[in-house]
């Protein structure tokens, strides 16, 4: 047997994000665009866009900044708020994963 | 924002149980029957039965013992194996919940 764990954040009972949604934000930042980020995760642009709009509304804060033009041709970057949220969530998710694996070994294999 | 967590056990990539399914086992033990236990959780008897069969098969161990007749009219009880599994899982689930709440406060509200 294996133990599995899923962590997510909610606001007023509504999903803000779990790891899947954060992977979308990471993919957008890596690729520099919502459409490429969505493609990387095999998600439709429409779905990615509507998710992002819903979350920004729930949080009352923008998550992405669209940089136009420039020598690097622009791109989509995270707001400082979103970057902090992403880092904190990954930390919490990782620590929880480590905790549960160690507790599982202790409790189930003692 | 609130943090949420879900813990479950798998065998060969297939669900063994999470809290919902363990609540079914608890309800069966409390009420003394599969049909009453399923009713308590607003689950159909058919669904409860097929879940139990599938899990026993995956674990290769019976979870329930059907006691017939006797002065108390019989009833359904957990096997010692199932009882231990249930206790260990509830402990792991509770400890993980406490861990994540405390880490969330530390990481997100610092």
Tab-separated table of C-alpha atoms in Angstrom:
chain	number	residue	atom	x	y	z
A	1	UNK	CA	0.000	0.000	0.000
A	2	UNK	CA	0.977	3.574	-0.649
A	3	UNK	CA	-0.230	6.768	0.953
A	4	UNK	CA	-1.350	9.655	-1.226
A	5	UNK	CA	-2.100	13.229	-0.242
A	6	UNK	CA	-3.644	16.222	-1.937
A	7	UNK	CA	-3.396	19.782	-0.650
A	8	UNK	CA	-5.388	22.761	-1.879
A	9	UNK	CA	-6.443	26.250	-0.864
A	10	UNK	CA	-9.984	27.518	-0.701
A	11	UNK	CA	-11.626	30.886	-0.255
A	12	UNK	CA	-15.264	30.886	0.926
A	13	UNK	CA	-15.504	27.166	0.118
A	14	UNK	CA	-14.294	27.675	-3.471
A	15	UNK	CA	-11.071	26.280	-4.883
A	16	UNK	CA	-8.237	28.751	-5.233
A	17	UNK	CA	-5.656	26.243	-6.278
A	18	UNK	CA	-4.056	22.888	-5.809
A	19	UNK	CA	-0.890	21.574	-7.422
A	20	UNK	CA	-2.493	21.122	-10.858
A	21	UNK	CA	-3.482	24.758	-11.075
A	22	UNK	CA	-0.112	25.922	-9.826
A	23	UNK	CA	1.552	23.833	-12.482
A	24	UNK	CA	-0.449	25.897	-14.977
A	25	UNK	CA	0.918	29.144	-13.519
A	26	UNK	CA	4.454	27.716	-13.651
A	27	UNK	CA	4.001	26.583	-17.256
A	28	UNK	CA	2.700	30.038	-18.247
A	29	UNK	CA	5.743	31.668	-16.689
A	30	UNK	CA	8.142	29.177	-18.286
A	31	UNK	CA	6.674	29.519	-21.752
A	32	UNK	CA	5.856	33.225	-21.443
A	33	UNK	CA	2.272	32.855	-22.644
A	34	UNK	CA	-1.081	31.554	-21.465
A	35	UNK	CA	-1.685	29.626	-24.687
A	36	UNK	CA	1.708	27.864	-24.625
A	37	UNK	CA	1.435	27.163	-20.892
A	38	UNK	CA	-2.024	25.658	-21.338
A	39	UNK	CA	-0.785	23.603	-24.296
A	40	UNK	CA	2.081	22.210	-22.216
A	41	UNK	CA	-0.464	20.852	-19.728
A	42	UNK	CA	-2.808	19.665	-22.488
A	43	UNK	CA	-5.437	22.137	-21.314
A	44	UNK	CA	-7.472	24.256	-23.704
A	45	UNK	CA	-6.696	27.966	-23.834
A	46	UNK	CA	-10.320	28.700	-23.068
A	47	UNK	CA	-10.243	26.575	-19.902
A	48	UNK	CA	-6.932	28.048	-18.708
A	49	UNK	CA	-8.179	31.574	-19.312
A	50	UNK	CA	-11.490	31.095	-17.556
A	51	UNK	CA	-9.733	29.488	-14.582
A	52	UNK	CA	-7.294	32.400	-14.292
A	53	UNK	CA	-10.091	34.979	-14.471
A	54	UNK	CA	-12.106	33.155	-11.807
A	55	UNK	CA	-9.138	32.925	-9.441
A	56	UNK	CA	-8.119	36.552	-9.851
A	57	UNK	CA	-11.703	37.506	-9.059
A	58	UNK	CA	-11.826	35.262	-5.975
A	59	UNK	CA	-8.501	36.577	-4.686
A	60	UNK	CA	-9.279	40.167	-5.648
A	61	UNK	CA	-5.727	40.393	-7.024
A	62	UNK	CA	-4.113	39.937	-10.436
A	63	UNK	CA	-1.857	36.906	-10.828
A	64	UNK	CA	-0.318	37.657	-14.211
A	65	UNK	CA	1.167	40.712	-15.906
A	66	UNK	CA	1.192	40.843	-19.683
A	67	UNK	CA	4.365	42.593	-20.831
A	68	UNK	CA	4.008	43.959	-24.313
A	69	UNK	CA	6.820	44.241	-26.897
A	70	UNK	CA	10.353	45.210	-25.825
A	71	UNK	CA	13.597	43.681	-27.024
A	72	UNK	CA	12.591	40.251	-25.672
A	73	UNK	CA	9.205	40.392	-27.413
A	74	UNK	CA	7.212	40.673	-24.170
A	75	UNK	CA	5.668	37.748	-22.369
A	76	UNK	CA	3.499	36.864	-19.388
A	77	UNK	CA	4.976	37.087	-15.893
A	78	UNK	CA	3.628	36.476	-12.401
A	79	UNK	CA	2.755	39.397	-10.151
A	80	UNK	CA	4.871	39.519	-6.955
A	81	UNK	CA	1.745	38.436	-5.053
A	82	UNK	CA	1.278	35.355	-7.272
A	83	UNK	CA	4.971	34.489	-7.074
A	84	UNK	CA	4.860	34.538	-3.277
A	85	UNK	CA	1.663	32.478	-3.227
A	86	UNK	CA	3.162	29.910	-5.574
A	87	UNK	CA	6.378	29.575	-3.559
A	88	UNK	CA	4.505	29.276	-0.263
A	89	UNK	CA	2.128	26.692	-1.631
A	90	UNK	CA	4.900	24.534	-3.110
A	91	UNK	CA	6.677	24.669	0.243
A	92	UNK	CA	3.531	23.638	2.140
A	93	UNK	CA	2.782	20.878	-0.379
A	94	UNK	CA	6.330	19.494	-0.202
A	95	UNK	CA	6.496	19.607	3.594
A	96	UNK	CA	3.125	17.880	3.872
A	97	UNK	CA	4.225	15.180	1.448
A	98	UNK	CA	7.391	14.539	3.454
A	99	UNK	CA	5.472	14.532	6.739
A	100	UNK	CA	2.876	12.037	5.560
A	101	UNK	CA	5.416	9.641	4.066
A	102	UNK	CA	7.356	9.580	7.294
A	103	UNK	CA	4.222	9.219	9.480
A	104	UNK	CA	2.874	6.495	7.209
A	105	UNK	CA	6.072	4.473	7.655
A	106	UNK	CA	5.890	4.965	11.403
A	107	UNK	CA	2.211	4.122	11.825
A	108	UNK	CA	1.698	1.396	9.235
A	109	UNK	CA	4.977	-0.441	9.393
A	110	UNK	CA	5.605	-0.443	13.108
B	1	UNK	CA	-7.930	31.511	2.605
B	2	UNK	CA	-8.128	28.069	4.126
B	3	UNK	CA	-5.977	25.032	3.536
B	4	UNK	CA	-7.601	21.686	2.796
B	5	UNK	CA	-6.046	18.244	2.687
B	6	UNK	CA	-7.151	14.812	1.552
B	7	UNK	CA	-5.369	11.584	2.446
B	8	UNK	CA	-5.965	8.184	0.904
B	9	UNK	CA	-4.361	4.792	0.468
B	10	UNK	CA	-3.738	3.049	-2.823
B	11	UNK	CA	-2.648	-0.412	-3.883
B	12	UNK	CA	-1.229	-0.740	-7.411
B	13	UNK	CA	-2.577	2.713	-8.277
B	14	UNK	CA	-6.119	1.803	-7.179
B	15	UNK	CA	-7.981	3.411	-4.298
B	16	UNK	CA	-8.141	1.381	-1.129
B	17	UNK	CA	-9.734	4.049	0.960
B	18	UNK	CA	-9.915	7.631	2.020
B	19	UNK	CA	-11.951	9.141	4.826
B	20	UNK	CA	-15.293	8.760	3.033
B	21	UNK	CA	-14.896	5.044	2.634
B	22	UNK	CA	-13.705	4.608	6.206
B	23	UNK	CA	-16.768	6.477	7.380
B	24	UNK	CA	-18.757	3.740	5.629
B	25	UNK	CA	-16.923	1.025	7.568
B	26	UNK	CA	-17.512	2.932	10.808
B	27	UNK	CA	-21.194	3.362	10.003
B	28	UNK	CA	-21.559	-0.362	9.240
B	29	UNK	CA	-19.996	-1.232	12.583
B	30	UNK	CA	-22.134	1.304	14.457
B	31	UNK	CA	-25.389	0.177	12.911
B	32	UNK	CA	-24.443	-3.515	12.709
B	33	UNK	CA	-25.406	-3.881	9.045
B	34	UNK	CA	-24.215	-2.925	5.598
B	35	UNK	CA	-27.635	-1.669	4.525
B	36	UNK	CA	-28.116	0.553	7.604
B	37	UNK	CA	-24.524	1.812	7.391
B	38	UNK	CA	-24.924	2.689	3.720
B	39	UNK	CA	-28.257	4.416	4.473
B	40	UNK	CA	-26.637	6.538	7.179
B	41	UNK	CA	-24.190	7.898	4.577
B	42	UNK	CA	-26.923	8.250	1.921
B	43	UNK	CA	-25.180	5.629	-0.205
B	44	UNK	CA	-27.074	2.876	-1.999
B	45	UNK	CA	-26.701	-0.656	-0.646
B	46	UNK	CA	-25.551	-1.787	-4.065
B	47	UNK	CA	-22.774	0.816	-4.172
B	48	UNK	CA	-21.616	0.054	-0.619
B	49	UNK	CA	-21.588	-3.676	-1.323
B	50	UNK	CA	-19.662	-3.393	-4.563
B	51	UNK	CA	-17.126	-1.075	-2.936
B	52	UNK	CA	-16.574	-3.519	-0.062
B	53	UNK	CA	-16.144	-6.463	-2.425
B	54	UNK	CA	-13.644	-4.569	-4.563
B	55	UNK	CA	-11.566	-3.509	-1.563
B	56	UNK	CA	-11.492	-6.957	0.000
B	57	UNK	CA	-10.292	-8.298	-3.337
B	58	UNK	CA	-7.592	-5.614	-3.664
B	59	UNK	CA	-6.375	-6.201	-0.111
B	60	UNK	CA	-6.712	-9.962	-0.357
B	61	UNK	CA	-8.292	-9.877	3.109
B	62	UNK	CA	-11.841	-9.754	4.444
B	63	UNK	CA	-12.860	-6.530	6.190
B	64	UNK	CA	-16.193	-7.606	7.637
B	65	UNK	CA	-17.492	-10.630	9.499
B	66	UNK	CA	-21.191	-11.385	9.326
B	67	UNK	CA	-22.311	-12.803	12.667
B	68	UNK	CA	-25.533	-14.759	12.355
B	69	UNK	CA	-28.270	-15.057	14.978
B	70	UNK	CA	-27.380	-15.297	18.683
B	71	UNK	CA	-29.090	-13.488	21.551
B	72	UNK	CA	-28.135	-10.093	20.104
B	73	UNK	CA	-29.563	-10.981	16.686
B	74	UNK	CA	-26.154	-11.067	14.980
B	75	UNK	CA	-24.672	-8.161	13.066
B	76	UNK	CA	-21.699	-7.127	11.003
B	77	UNK	CA	-18.342	-6.542	12.677
B	78	UNK	CA	-14.889	-5.566	11.436
B	79	UNK	CA	-12.152	-8.168	11.163
B	80	UNK	CA	-9.150	-7.448	13.442
B	81	UNK	CA	-7.205	-6.537	10.294
B	82	UNK	CA	-9.821	-3.992	9.217
B	83	UNK	CA	-10.050	-2.567	12.732
B	84	UNK	CA	-6.301	-1.982	12.824
B	85	UNK	CA	-6.321	-0.454	9.341
B	86	UNK	CA	-9.137	1.897	10.289
B	87	UNK	CA	-7.443	3.023	13.506
B	88	UNK	CA	-4.114	3.586	11.776
B	89	UNK	CA	-5.674	5.517	8.940
B	90	UNK	CA	-7.677	7.784	11.267
B	91	UNK	CA	-4.480	8.479	13.210
B	92	UNK	CA	-2.538	9.328	10.025
B	93	UNK	CA	-5.388	11.484	8.725
B	94	UNK	CA	-5.698	13.398	12.003
B	95	UNK	CA	-1.952	13.940	12.384
B	96	UNK	CA	-1.677	15.169	8.790
B	97	UNK	CA	-4.564	17.571	9.318
B	98	UNK	CA	-2.913	18.991	12.439
B	99	UNK	CA	0.463	19.245	10.718
B	100	UNK	CA	-0.876	21.105	7.714
B	101	UNK	CA	-2.903	23.585	9.747
B	102	UNK	CA	0.130	24.453	11.810
B	103	UNK	CA	2.455	24.685	8.767
B	104	UNK	CA	-0.090	26.767	6.880
B	105	UNK	CA	-0.209	29.295	9.737
B	106	UNK	CA	3.587	29.408	9.820
B	107	UNK	CA	4.158	29.726	6.055
B	108	UNK	CA	1.237	31.887	4.980
B	109	UNK	CA	0.863	34.203	7.904
B	110	UNK	CA	4.475	34.921	8.695
